[in-house]
PDB file of C-alpha atoms in Angstrom:
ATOM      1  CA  UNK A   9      68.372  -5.817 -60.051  1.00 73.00           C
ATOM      2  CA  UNK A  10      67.926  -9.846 -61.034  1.00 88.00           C
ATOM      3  CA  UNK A  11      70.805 -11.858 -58.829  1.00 94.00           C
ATOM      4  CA  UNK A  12      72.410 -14.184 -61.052  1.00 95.00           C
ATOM      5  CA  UNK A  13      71.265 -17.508 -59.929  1.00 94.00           C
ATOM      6  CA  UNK A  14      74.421 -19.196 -61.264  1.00 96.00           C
ATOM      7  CA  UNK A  15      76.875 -17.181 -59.015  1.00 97.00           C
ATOM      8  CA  UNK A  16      74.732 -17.219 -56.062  1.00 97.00           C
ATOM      9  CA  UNK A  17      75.209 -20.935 -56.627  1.00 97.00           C
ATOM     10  CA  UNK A  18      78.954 -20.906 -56.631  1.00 97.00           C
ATOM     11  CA  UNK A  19      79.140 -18.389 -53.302  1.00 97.00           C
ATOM     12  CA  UNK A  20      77.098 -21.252 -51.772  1.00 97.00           C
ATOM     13  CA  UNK A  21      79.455 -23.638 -52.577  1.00 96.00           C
ATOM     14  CA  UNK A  22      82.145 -21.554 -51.233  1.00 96.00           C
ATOM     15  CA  UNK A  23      80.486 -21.438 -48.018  1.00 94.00           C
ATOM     16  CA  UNK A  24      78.526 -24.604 -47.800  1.00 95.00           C
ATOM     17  CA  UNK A  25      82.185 -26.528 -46.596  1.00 95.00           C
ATOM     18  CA  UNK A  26      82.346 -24.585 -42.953  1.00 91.00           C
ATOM     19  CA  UNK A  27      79.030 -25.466 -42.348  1.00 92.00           C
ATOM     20  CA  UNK A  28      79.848 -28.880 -43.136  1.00 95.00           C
ATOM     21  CA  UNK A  29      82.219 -29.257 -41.029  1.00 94.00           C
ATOM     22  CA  UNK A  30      80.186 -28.771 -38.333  1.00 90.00           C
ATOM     23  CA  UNK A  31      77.517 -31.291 -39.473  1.00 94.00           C
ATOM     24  CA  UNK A  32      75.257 -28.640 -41.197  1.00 93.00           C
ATOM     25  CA  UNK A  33      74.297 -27.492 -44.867  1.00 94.00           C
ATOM     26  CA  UNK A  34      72.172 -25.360 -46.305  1.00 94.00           C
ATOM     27  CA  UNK A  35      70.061 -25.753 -49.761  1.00 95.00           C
ATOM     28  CA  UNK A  36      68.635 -22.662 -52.062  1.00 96.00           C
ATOM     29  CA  UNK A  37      64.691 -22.565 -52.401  1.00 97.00           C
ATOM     30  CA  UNK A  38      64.442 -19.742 -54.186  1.00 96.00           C
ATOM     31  CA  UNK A  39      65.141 -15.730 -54.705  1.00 97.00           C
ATOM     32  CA  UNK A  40      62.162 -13.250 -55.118  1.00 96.00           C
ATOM     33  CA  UNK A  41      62.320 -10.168 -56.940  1.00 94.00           C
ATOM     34  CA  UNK A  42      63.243  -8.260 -54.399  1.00 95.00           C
ATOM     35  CA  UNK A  43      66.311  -9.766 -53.698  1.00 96.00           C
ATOM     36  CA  UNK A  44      65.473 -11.962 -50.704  1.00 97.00           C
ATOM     37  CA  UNK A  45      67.486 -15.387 -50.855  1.00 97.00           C
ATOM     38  CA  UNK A  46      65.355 -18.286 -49.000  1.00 96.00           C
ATOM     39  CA  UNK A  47      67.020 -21.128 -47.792  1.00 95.00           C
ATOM     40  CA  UNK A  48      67.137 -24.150 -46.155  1.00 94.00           C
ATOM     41  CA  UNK A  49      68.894 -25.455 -43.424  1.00 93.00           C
ATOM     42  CA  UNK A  50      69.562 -29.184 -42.893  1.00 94.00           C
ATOM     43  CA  UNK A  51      71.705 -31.312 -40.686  1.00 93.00           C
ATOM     44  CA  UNK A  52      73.219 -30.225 -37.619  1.00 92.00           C
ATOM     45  CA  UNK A  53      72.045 -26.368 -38.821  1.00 91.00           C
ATOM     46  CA  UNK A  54      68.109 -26.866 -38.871  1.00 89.00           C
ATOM     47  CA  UNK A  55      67.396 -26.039 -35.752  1.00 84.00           C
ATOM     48  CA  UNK A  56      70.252 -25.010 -34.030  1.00 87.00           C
ATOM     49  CA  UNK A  57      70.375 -21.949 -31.580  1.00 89.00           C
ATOM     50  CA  UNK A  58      73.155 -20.410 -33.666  1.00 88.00           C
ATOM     51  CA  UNK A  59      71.368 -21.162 -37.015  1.00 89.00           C
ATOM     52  CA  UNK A  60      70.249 -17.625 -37.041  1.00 88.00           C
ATOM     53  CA  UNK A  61      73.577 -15.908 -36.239  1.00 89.00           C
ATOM     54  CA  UNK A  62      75.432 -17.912 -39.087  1.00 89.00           C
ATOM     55  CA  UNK A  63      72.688 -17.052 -40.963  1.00 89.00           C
ATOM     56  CA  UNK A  64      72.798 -13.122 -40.831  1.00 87.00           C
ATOM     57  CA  UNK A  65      76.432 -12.258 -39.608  1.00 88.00           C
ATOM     58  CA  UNK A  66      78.023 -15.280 -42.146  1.00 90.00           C
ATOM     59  CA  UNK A  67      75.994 -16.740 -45.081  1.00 94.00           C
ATOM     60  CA  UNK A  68      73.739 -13.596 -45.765  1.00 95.00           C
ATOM     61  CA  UNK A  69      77.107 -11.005 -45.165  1.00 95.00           C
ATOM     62  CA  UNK A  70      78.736 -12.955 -47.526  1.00 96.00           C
ATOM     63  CA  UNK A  71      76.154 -13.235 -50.354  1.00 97.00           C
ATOM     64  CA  UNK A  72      75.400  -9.510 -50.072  1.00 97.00           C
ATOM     65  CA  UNK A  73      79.304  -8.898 -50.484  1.00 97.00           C
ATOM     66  CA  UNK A  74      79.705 -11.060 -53.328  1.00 97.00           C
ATOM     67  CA  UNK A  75      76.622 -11.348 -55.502  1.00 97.00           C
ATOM     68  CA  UNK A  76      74.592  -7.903 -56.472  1.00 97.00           C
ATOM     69  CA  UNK A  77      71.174  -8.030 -55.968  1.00 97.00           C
ATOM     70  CA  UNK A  78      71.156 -10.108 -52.869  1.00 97.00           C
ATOM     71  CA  UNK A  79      69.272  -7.686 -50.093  1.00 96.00           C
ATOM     72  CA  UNK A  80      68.680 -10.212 -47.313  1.00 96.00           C
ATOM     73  CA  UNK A  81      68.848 -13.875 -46.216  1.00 95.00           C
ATOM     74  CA  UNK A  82      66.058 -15.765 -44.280  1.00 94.00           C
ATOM     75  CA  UNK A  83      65.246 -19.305 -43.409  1.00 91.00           C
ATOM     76  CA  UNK A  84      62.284 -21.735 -44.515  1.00 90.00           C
TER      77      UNK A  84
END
C-alpha cells in the first residue's frame, strides 16, 4: 500500500510543535515502497539520547496510527 505523501505531511505538522518546544524538529527525506518513513532530525533532536525513544514510542506510533501504509520510522 502507497502512503499518501500529503497526509503524512499534515501528521508531521501535527507533531512537529512538541518537538519544538523542546528545541527540536524533524524534516521528511523520503518513504520507500515498503512503507519505511526516513527522517531527519535537527535542532535540539539530532543527536540527543532520547532522539530514538521519541522516535519509535512518539513520531513513528503516531504515523502508523494515523496514516496507512506507514510500517516503520528510522533516522538519517
Amino acid at each position: 500500500m502507497a502512503v499518501d505523501e500529503e497526509l503524512l505531511e499534515r501528521v508531521l505538522d501535527a507533531v512537529r510543535p512538541s518537538l519544538q518546544a523542546d528545541g527540536g524538529d524533524c524534516e521528511l527525506v523520503a518513504v520507500d515502497d515498503d512503507g519505511v518513513v526516513s527522517l531527519e532530525l535537527t535542532g535540539a533532536c539530532a543527536g540527543c539520547a532520547l532522539s530514538n525513544m521519541t522516535l519509535s514510542m512518539g513520531i513513528e506510533r503516531v504515523l502508523k496510527e494515523h496514516v496507512p501504509g506507514v510500517t516503520a520510522v528510522r533516522a538519517v
